[in-house]
Structure formats: structure tokens, C-alpha cells
PDB file of C-alpha atoms and ligand atoms in Angstrom:
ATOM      1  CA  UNK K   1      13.620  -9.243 -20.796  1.00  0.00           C
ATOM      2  CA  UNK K   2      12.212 -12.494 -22.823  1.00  0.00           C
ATOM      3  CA  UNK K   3       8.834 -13.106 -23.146  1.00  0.00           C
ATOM      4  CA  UNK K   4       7.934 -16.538 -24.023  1.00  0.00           C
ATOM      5  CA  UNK K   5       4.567 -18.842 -23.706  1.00  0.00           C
ATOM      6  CA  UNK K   6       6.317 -22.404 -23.965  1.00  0.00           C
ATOM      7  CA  UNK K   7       3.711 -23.512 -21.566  1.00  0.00           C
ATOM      8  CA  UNK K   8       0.064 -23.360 -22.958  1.00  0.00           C
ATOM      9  CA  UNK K   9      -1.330 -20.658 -21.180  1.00  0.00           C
ATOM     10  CA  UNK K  10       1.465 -19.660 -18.959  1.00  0.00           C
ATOM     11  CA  UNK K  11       3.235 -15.885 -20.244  1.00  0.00           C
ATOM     12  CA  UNK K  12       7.076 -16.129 -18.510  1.00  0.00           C
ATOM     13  CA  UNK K  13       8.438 -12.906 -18.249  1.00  0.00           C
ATOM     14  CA  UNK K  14      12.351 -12.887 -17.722  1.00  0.00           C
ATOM     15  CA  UNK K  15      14.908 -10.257 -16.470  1.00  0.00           C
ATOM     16  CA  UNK K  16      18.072  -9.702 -14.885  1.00  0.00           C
ATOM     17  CA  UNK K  17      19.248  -7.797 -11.981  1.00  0.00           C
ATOM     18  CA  UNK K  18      22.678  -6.736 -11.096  1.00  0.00           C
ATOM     19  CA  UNK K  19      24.304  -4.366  -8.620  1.00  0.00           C
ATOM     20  CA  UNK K  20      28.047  -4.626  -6.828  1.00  0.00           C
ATOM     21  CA  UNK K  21      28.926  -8.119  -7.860  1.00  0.00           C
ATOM     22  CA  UNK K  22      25.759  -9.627  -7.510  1.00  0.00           C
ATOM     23  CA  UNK K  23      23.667 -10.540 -10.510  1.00  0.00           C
ATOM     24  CA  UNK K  24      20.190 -12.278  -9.803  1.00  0.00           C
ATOM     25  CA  UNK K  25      17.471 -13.578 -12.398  1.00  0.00           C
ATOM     26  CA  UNK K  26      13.811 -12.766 -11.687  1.00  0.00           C
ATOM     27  CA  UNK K  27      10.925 -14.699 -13.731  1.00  0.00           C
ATOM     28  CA  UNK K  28       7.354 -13.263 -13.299  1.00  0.00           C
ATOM     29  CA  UNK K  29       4.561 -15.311 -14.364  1.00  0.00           C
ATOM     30  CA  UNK K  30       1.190 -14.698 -15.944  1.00  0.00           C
ATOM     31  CA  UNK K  31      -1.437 -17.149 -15.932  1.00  0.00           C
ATOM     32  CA  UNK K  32      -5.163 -16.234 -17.592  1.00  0.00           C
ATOM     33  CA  UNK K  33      -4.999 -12.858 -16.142  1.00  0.00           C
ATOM     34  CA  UNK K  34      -3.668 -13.550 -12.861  1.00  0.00           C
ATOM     35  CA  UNK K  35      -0.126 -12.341 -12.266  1.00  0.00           C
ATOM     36  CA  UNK K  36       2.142 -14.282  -9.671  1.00  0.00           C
ATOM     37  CA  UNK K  37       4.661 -11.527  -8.135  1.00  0.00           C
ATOM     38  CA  UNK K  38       5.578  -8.121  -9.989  1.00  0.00           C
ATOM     39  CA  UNK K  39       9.400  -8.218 -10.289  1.00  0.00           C
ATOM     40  CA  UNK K  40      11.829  -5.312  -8.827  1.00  0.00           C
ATOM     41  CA  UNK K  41      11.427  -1.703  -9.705  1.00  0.00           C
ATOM     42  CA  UNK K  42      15.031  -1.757 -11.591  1.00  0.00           C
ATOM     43  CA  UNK K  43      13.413  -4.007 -14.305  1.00  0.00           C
ATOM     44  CA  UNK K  44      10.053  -1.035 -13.993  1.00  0.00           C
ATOM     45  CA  UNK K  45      11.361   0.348 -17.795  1.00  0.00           C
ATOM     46  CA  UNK K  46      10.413  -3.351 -18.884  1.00  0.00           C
ATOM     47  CA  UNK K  47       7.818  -4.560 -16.897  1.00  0.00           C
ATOM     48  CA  UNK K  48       5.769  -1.478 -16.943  1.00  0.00           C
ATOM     49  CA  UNK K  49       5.817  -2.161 -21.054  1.00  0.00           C
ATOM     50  CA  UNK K  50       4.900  -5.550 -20.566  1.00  0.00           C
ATOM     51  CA  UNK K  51       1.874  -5.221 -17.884  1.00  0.00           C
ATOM     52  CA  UNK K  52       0.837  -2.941 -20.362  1.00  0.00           C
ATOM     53  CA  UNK K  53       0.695  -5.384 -23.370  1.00  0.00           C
ATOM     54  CA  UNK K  54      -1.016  -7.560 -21.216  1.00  0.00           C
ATOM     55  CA  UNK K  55      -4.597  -8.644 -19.500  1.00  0.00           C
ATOM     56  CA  UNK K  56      -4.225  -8.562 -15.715  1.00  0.00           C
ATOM     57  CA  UNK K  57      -7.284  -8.807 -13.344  1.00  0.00           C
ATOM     58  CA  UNK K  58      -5.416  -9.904 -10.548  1.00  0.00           C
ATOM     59  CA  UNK K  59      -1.931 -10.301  -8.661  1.00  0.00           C
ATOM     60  CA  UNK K  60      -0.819 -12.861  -5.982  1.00  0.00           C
ATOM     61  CA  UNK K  61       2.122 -11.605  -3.940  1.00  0.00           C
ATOM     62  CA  UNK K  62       4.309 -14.875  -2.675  1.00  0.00           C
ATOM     63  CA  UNK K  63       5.809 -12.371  -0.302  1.00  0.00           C
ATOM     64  CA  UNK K  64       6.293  -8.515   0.608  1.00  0.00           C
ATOM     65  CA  UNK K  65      10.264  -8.891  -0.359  1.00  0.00           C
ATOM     66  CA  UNK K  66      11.055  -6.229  -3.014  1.00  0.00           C
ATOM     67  CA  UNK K  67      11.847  -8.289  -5.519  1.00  0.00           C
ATOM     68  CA  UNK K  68       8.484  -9.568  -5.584  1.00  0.00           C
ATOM     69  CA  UNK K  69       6.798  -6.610  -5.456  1.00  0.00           C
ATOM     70  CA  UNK K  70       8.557  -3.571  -6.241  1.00  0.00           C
ATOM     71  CA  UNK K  71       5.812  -2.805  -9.095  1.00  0.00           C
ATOM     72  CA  UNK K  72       2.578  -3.410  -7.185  1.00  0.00           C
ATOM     73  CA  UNK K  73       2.303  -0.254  -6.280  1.00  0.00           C
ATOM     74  CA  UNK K  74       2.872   0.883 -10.096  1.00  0.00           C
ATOM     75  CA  UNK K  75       0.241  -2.020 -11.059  1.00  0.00           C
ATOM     76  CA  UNK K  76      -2.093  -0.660  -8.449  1.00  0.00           C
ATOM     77  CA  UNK K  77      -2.162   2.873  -9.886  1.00  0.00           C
ATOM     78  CA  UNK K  78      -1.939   1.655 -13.975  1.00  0.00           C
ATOM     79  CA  UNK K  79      -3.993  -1.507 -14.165  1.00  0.00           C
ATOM     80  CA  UNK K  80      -6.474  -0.979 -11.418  1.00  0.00           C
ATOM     81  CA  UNK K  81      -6.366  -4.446 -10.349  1.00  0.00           C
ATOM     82  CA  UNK K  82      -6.500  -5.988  -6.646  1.00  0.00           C
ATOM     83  CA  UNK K  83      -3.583  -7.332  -5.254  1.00  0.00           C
ATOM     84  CA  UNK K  84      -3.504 -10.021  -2.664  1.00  0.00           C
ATOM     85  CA  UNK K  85      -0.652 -10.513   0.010  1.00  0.00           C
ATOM     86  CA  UNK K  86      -0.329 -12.307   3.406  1.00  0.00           C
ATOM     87  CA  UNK K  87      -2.449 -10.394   5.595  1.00  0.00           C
ATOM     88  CA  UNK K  88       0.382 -10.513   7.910  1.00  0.00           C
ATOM     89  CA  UNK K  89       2.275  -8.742   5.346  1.00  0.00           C
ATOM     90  CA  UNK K  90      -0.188  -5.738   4.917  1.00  0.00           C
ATOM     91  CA  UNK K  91       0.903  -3.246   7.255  1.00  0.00           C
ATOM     92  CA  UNK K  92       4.291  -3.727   5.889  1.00  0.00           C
ATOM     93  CA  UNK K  93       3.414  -2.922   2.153  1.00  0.00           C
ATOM     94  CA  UNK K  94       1.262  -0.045   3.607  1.00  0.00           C
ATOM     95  CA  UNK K  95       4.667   1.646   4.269  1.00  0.00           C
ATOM     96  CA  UNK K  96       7.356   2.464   1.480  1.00  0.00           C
ATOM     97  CA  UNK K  97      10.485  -0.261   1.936  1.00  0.00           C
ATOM     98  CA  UNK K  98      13.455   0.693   3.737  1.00  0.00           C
ATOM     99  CA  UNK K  99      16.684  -1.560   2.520  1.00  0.00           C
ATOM    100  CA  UNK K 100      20.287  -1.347   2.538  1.00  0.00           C
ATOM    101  CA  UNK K 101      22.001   0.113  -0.142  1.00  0.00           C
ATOM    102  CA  UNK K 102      22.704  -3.274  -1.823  1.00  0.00           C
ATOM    103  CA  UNK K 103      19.374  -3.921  -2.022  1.00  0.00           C
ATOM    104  CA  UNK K 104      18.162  -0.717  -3.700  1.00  0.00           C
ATOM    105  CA  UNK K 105      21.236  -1.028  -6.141  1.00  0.00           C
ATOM    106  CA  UNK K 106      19.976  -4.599  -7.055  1.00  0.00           C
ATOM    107  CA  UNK K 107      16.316  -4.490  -6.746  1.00  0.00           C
ATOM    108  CA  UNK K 108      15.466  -0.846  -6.117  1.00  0.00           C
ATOM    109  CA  UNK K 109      12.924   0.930  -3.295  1.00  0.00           C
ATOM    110  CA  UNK K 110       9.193   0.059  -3.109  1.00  0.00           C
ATOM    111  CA  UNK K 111       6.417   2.400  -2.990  1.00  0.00           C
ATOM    112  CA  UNK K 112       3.584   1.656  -0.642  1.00  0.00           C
ATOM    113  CA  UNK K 113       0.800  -0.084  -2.100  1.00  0.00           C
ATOM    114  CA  UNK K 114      -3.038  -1.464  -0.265  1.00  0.00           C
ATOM    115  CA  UNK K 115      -3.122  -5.188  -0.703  1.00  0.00           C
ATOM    116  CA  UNK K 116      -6.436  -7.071   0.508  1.00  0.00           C
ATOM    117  CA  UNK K 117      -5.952 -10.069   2.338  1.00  0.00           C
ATOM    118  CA  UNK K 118      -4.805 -13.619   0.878  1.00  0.00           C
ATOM    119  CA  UNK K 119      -7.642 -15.682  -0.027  1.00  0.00           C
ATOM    120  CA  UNK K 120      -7.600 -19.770   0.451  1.00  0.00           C
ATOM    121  CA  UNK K 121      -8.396 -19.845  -3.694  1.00  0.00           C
ATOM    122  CA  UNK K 122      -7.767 -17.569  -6.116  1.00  0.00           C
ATOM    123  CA  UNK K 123      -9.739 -18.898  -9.509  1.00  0.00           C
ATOM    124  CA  UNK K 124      -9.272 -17.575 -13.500  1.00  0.00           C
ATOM    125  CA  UNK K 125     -11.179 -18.441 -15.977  1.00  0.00           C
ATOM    126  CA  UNK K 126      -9.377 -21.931 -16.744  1.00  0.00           C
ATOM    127  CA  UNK K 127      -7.810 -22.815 -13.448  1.00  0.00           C
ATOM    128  CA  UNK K 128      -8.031 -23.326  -9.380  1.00  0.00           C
ATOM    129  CA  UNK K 129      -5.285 -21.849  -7.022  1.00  0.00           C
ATOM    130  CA  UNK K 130      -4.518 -22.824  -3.633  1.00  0.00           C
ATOM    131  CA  UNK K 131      -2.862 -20.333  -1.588  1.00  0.00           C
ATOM    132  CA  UNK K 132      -0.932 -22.549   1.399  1.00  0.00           C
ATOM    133  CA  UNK K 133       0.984 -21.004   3.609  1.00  0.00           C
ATOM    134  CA  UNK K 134       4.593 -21.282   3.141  1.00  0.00           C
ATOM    135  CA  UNK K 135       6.808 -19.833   6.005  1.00  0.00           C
ATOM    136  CA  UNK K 136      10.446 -20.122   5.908  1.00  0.00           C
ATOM    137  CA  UNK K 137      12.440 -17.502   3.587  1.00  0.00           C
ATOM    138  CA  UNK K 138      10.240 -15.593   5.380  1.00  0.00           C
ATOM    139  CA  UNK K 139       7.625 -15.806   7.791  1.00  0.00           C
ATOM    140  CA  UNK K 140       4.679 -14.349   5.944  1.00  0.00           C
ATOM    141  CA  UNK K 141       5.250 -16.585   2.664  1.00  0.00           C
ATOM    142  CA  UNK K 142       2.541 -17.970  -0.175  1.00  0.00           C
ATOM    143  CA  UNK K 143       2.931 -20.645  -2.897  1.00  0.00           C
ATOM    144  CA  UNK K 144       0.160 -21.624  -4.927  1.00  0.00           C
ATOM    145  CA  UNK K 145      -1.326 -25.286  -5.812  1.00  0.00           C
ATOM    146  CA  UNK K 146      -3.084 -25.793  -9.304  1.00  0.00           C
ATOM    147  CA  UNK K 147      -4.059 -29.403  -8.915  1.00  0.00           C
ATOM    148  CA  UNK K 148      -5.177 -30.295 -11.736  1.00  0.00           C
ATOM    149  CA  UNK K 149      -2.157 -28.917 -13.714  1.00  0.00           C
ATOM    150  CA  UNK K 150       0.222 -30.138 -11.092  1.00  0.00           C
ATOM    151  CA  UNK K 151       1.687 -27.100 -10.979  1.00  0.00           C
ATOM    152  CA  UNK K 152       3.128 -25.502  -7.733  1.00  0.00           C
ATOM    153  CA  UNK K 153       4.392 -21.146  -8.016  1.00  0.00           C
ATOM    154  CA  UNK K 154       7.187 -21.340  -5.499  1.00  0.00           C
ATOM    155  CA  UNK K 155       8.309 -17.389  -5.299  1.00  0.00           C
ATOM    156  CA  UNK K 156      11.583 -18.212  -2.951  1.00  0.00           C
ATOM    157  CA  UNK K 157      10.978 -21.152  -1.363  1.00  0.00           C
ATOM    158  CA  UNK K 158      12.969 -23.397  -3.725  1.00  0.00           C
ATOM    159  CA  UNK K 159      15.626 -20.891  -5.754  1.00  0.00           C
ATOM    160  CA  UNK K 160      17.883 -23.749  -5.364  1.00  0.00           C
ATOM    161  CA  UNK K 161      18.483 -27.892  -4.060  1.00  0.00           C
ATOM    162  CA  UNK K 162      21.389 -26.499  -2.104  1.00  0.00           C
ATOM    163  CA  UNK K 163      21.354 -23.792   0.320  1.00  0.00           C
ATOM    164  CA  UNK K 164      24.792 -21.737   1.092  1.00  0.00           C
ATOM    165  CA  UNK K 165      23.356 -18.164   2.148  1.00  0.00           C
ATOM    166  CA  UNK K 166      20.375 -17.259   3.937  1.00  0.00           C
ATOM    167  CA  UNK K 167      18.828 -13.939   4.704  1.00  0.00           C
ATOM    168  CA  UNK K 168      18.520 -13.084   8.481  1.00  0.00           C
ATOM    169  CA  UNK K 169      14.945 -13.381   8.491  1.00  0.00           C
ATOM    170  CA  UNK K 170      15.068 -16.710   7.246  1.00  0.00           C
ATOM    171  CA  UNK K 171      14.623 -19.613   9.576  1.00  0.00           C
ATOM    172  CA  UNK K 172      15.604 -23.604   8.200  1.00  0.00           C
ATOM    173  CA  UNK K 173      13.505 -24.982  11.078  1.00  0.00           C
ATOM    174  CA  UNK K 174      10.413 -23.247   9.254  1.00  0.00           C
ATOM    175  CA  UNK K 175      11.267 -24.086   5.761  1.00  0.00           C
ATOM    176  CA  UNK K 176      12.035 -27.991   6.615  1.00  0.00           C
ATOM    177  CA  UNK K 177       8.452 -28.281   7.691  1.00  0.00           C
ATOM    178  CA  UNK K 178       7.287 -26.149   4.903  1.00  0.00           C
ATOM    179  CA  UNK K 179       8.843 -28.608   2.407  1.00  0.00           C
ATOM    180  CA  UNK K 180       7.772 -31.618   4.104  1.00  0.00           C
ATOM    181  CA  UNK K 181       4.046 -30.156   4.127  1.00  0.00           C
ATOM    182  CA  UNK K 182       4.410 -29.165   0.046  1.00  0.00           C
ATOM    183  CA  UNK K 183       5.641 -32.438  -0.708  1.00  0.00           C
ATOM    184  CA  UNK K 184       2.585 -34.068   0.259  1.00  0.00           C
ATOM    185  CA  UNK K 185       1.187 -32.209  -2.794  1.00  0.00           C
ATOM    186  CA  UNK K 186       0.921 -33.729  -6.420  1.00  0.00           C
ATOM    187  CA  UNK K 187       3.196 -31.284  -8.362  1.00  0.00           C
ATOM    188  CA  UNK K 188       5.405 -31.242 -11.141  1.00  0.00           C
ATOM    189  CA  UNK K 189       6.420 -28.496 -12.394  1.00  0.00           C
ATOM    190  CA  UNK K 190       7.342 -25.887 -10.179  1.00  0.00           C
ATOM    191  CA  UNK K 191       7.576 -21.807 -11.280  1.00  0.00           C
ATOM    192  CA  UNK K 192      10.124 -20.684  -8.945  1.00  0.00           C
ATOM    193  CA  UNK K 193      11.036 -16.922  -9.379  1.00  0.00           C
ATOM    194  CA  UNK K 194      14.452 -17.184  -9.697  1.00  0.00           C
ATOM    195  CA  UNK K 195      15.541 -20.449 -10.934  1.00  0.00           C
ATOM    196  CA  UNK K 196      12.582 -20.123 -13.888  1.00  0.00           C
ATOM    197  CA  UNK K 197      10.543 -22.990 -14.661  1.00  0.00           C
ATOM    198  CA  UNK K 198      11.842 -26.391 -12.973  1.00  0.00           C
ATOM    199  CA  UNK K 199      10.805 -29.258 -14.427  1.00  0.00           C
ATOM    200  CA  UNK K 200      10.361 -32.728 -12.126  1.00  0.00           C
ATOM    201  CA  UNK K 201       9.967 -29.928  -8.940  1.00  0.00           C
ATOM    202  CA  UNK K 202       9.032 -32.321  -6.707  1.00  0.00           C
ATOM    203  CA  UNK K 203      12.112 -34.435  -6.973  1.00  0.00           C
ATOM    204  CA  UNK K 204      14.128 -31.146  -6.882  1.00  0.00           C
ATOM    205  CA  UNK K 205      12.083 -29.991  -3.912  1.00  0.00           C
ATOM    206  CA  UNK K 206      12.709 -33.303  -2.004  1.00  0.00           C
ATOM    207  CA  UNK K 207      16.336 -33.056  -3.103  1.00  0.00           C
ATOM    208  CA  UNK K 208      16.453 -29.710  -1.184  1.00  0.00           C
ATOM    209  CA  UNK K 209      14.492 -31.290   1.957  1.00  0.00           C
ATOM    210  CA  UNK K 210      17.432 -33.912   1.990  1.00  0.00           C
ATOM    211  CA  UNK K 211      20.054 -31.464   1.850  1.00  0.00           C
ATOM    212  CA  UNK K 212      18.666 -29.339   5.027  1.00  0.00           C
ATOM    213  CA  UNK K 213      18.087 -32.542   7.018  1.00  0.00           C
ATOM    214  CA  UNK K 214      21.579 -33.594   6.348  1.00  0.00           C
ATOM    215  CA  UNK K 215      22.792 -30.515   7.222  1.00  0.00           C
ATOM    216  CA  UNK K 216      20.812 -30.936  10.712  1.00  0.00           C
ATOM    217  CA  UNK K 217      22.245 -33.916  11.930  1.00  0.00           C
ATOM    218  CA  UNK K 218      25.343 -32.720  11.233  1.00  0.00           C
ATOM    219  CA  UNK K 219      24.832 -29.211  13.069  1.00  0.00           C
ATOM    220  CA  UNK K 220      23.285 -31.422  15.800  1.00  0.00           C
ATOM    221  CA  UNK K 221      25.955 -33.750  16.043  1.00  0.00           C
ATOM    222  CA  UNK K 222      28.540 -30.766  16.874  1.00  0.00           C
ATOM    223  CA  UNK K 223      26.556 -28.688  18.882  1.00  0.00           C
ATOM    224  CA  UNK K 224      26.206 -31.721  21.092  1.00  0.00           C
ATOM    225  CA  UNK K 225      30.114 -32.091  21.085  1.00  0.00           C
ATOM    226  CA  UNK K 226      30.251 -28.460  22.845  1.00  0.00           C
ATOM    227  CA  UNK K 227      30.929 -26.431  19.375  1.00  0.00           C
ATOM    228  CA  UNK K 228      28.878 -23.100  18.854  1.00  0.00           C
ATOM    229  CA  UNK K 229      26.838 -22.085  15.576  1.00  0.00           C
ATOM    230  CA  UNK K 230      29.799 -20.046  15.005  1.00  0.00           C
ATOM    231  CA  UNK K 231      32.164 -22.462  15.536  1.00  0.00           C
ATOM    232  CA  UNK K 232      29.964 -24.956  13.462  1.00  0.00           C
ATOM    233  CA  UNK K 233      29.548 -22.472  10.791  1.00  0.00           C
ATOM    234  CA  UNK K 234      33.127 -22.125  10.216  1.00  0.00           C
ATOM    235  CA  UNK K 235      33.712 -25.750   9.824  1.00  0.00           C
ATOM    236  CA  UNK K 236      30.660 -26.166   7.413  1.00  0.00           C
ATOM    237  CA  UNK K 237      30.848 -23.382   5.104  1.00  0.00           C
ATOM    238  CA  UNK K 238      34.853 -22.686   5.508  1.00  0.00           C
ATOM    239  CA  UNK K 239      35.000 -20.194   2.246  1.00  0.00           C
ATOM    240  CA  UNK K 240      34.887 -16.286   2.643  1.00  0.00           C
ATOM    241  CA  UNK K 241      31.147 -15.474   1.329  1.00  0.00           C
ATOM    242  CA  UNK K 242      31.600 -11.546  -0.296  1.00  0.00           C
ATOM    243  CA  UNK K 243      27.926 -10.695  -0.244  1.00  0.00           C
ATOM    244  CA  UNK K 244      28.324 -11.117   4.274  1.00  0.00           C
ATOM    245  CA  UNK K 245      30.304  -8.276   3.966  1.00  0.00           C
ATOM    246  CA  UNK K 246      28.397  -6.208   0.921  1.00  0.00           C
ATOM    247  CA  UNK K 247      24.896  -7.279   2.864  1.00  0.00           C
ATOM    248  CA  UNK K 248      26.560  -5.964   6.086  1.00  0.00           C
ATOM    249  CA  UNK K 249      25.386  -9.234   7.792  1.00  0.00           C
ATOM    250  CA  UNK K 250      21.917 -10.143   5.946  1.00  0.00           C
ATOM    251  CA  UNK K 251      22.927 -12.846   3.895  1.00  0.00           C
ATOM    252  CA  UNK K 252      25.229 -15.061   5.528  1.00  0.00           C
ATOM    253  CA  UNK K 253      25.896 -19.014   6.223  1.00  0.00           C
ATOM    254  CA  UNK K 254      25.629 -18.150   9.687  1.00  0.00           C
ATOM    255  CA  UNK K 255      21.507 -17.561   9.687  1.00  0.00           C
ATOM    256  CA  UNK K 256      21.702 -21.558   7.725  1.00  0.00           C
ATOM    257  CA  UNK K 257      23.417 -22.961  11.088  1.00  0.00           C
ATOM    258  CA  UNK K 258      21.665 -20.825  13.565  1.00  0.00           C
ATOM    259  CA  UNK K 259      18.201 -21.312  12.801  1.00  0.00           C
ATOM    260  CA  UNK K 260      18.573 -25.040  11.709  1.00  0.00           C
TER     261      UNK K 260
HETATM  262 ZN1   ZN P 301      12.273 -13.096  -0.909  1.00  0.00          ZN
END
């Protein structure tokens, strides 16, 4: 865990995750009180140290996903502090998370925890966030706008310009639209919660747009020669992909193809 505050105002908090062969960063990030995501429960012997050290008021969940909020529930009970999710999302964090055993071995359960609704603006003392609805890696999905900063907190809607796995509740139809709808934003730096800070985002983000569209001709092309997703699949992503088999199905190139 690294704790840094290269960015004026900005605490990055920094750990890694690794179970089977997987191994996944996770960046948290604290702006003037407001938290954006919690991190996984593996990395609670850290966090909890760090929330801590730290003024929170208030947390903004991108999404219910584990990874993202494994420690509201501890943040809840230590810091006192309201925590805002999708209001889709609610009834889901009401209940303890049920995952696959890769998933606990990587990121670890999460205990139930009463989030209040999403609002359109979440303001600190310094700065102005939009909350805009971001559906895609999955459908109940935040990121939030500071315009004046040009700053854009992605949780996973970026993680990378290329996209070879997808979870099964992701849909590329959903994110395409997502991204063309963020990059009408002005933003430059984007906080994504894997890939860290990413500096010249929007370029990155429209580099990532380009790839999926690409990607849909060509899956459109072959489906109208008579090929199936599966078919199509194999002929787009030909390599064996370990974590289809360790996931038992949940992340696989097959949910990129089906639902683009
Ligand atoms: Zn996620």
C-alpha cells in the first residue's frame, strides 16, 4: 500500500490483490473528504489503517462490485459517514455478497452495508461532482465529473484501451454509448481504479471507443456471413484465456462478442 498526494489535493491510496494466478491493482482515491470507492476486504489490514489516518465525510460507490466496496460496510460502522450508491444497487448492498471462490480469494466477501441513494452532485469544500450514469461493466455504474478540474473518477469503465475479457454482466452495446456520452465531457485526467491515474484520459478513453467499434464491424461483418458468437469468438480471440476456466465462465471473450 503507497500513499502518495502527487496531485494537489487528491490522497491515492494503492494496493495489490492476488489469488490463483490472478494479480489485480486497486487505487482508491480521496478527495477533500470525499472518498471515491473503498477497495476489497483482502487489502481491510491496510485500508482500515489508512481511513483511520484520514478525514472522510463522505463515500461515492462507482458500483456495488466487491472490489469497490468490500469496506463500506467497515467505513459505515468506524467513520460514521454516508455512503452513496446507485439506487438501483441498494437492495443488493443490503444483502452480504455471494461470489465464487475466485473472487473471495482475490477480493474477499462483503458485509451488508445501507447506502442512500446517488445524488446528481456531490460537493466538498473545494470542488463540484457530477454523478452521470455510466452503465456498461455493469448496469448500475457511476463516474464522476469535476469540471472545473477536468477530472473524470472512472471506477471500471476504462481499466484499459483494449478489451480481451469481460465479466458476464457486462454488456459492449452499453459501454459504447457510455463512452460516446463521457466523451462529450471536458476531461483530462481520468482516476480509474485499476489502471491508477491516466493522464490525457480522454484520448485514452476515445482510444478504447475505437477499439470496441472496430471490433463491431468486424463481429457484424461475420455474423452476417452465417458465423455464430461462438464461432466469431474463436476466430477473434483464438488464445486459451485461464481465468474462463478459474472464473467457471464469468470472465470470458465470449460476453465481448455476444453483447457487442
Ligand atoms: Zn467492477
Amino acid at each position: 500500500m503507497i500513499n502518495f498526494s502527487k496531485y494537489k489535493d487528491i490522497i491515492i491510496t494503492h494496493g495489490l490483490c492476488s489469488g490463483l494466478s490472478i494479480k489485480m491493482n486497486v487505487y482508491i482515491y480521496l478527495v477533500d473528504g470525499l472518498l471515491f470507492d473503498t477497495g476489497p476486504s483482502t487489502l481491510q489490514k491496510d485500508t482500515a489503517k489508512f481511513f483511520s489516518q484520514q478525514t472522510i465525510e463522505q463515500v461515492a460507490l462507482t458500483h456495488v462490485h466487491e472490489d469497490h466496496s468490500g469496506m463500506a460496510h467497515w467505513l459505515q460502522k468506524n467513520k460514521l459517514v454516508p455512503i452513496y450508491l446507485h439506487s438501483e444497487a441498494i437492495k443488493t448492498a443490503e444483502k452480504r455478497g455471494r461470489y465464487r471462490l475466485y473472487r473471495r480469494l482475490i477480493w474477499g466477501g462483503r458485509e451488508p452495508f445501507y447506502p442512500q441513494a446517488m445524488p446528481k452532485v456531490i460537493r466538498t469544500e473545494r470542488y463540484t461532482f457530477e454523478a452521470i450514469e455510466a452503465p456498461g461493466h455493469t448496469e448500475f455504474h457511476h463516474v464522476f465529473y469535476e469540471q472545473d478540474q477536468g477530472w473524470l473518477i472512472t471506477g471500471d469503465l476504462y481499466i484499459g484501451r483494449k478489451v480481451v475479457l469481460a465479466l458476464y454482466e457486462e454488456n459492449m452495446l452499453q459501454m459504447i454509448a457510455t463512452l460516446e456520452k463521457v466523451l462529450q465531457l471536458d476531461f483530462d485526467t481520468m482516476f480509474c481504479s485499476h489502471a491508477g491515474v491516466v493522464l490525457k484520459g480522454k484520448e485514452k478513453m476515445r482510444q478504447k471507443l475505437d477499439f470496441l467499434t472496430e471490433l463491431q464491424d468486424k463481429v457484424r461483418e461475420l455474423r452476417a456471413k452465417g458465423l455464430t458468437d461462438g464461432e466469431i469468438d474463436k476466430i477473434i480471440y483464438p488464445k486459451k484465456q485461464a481465468i474462463k476456466t478459474l472464473s467457471g465462465g464469468e470472465w470470458s471473450s465470449y460476453n465481448i462478442i455476444h453483447t457487442i
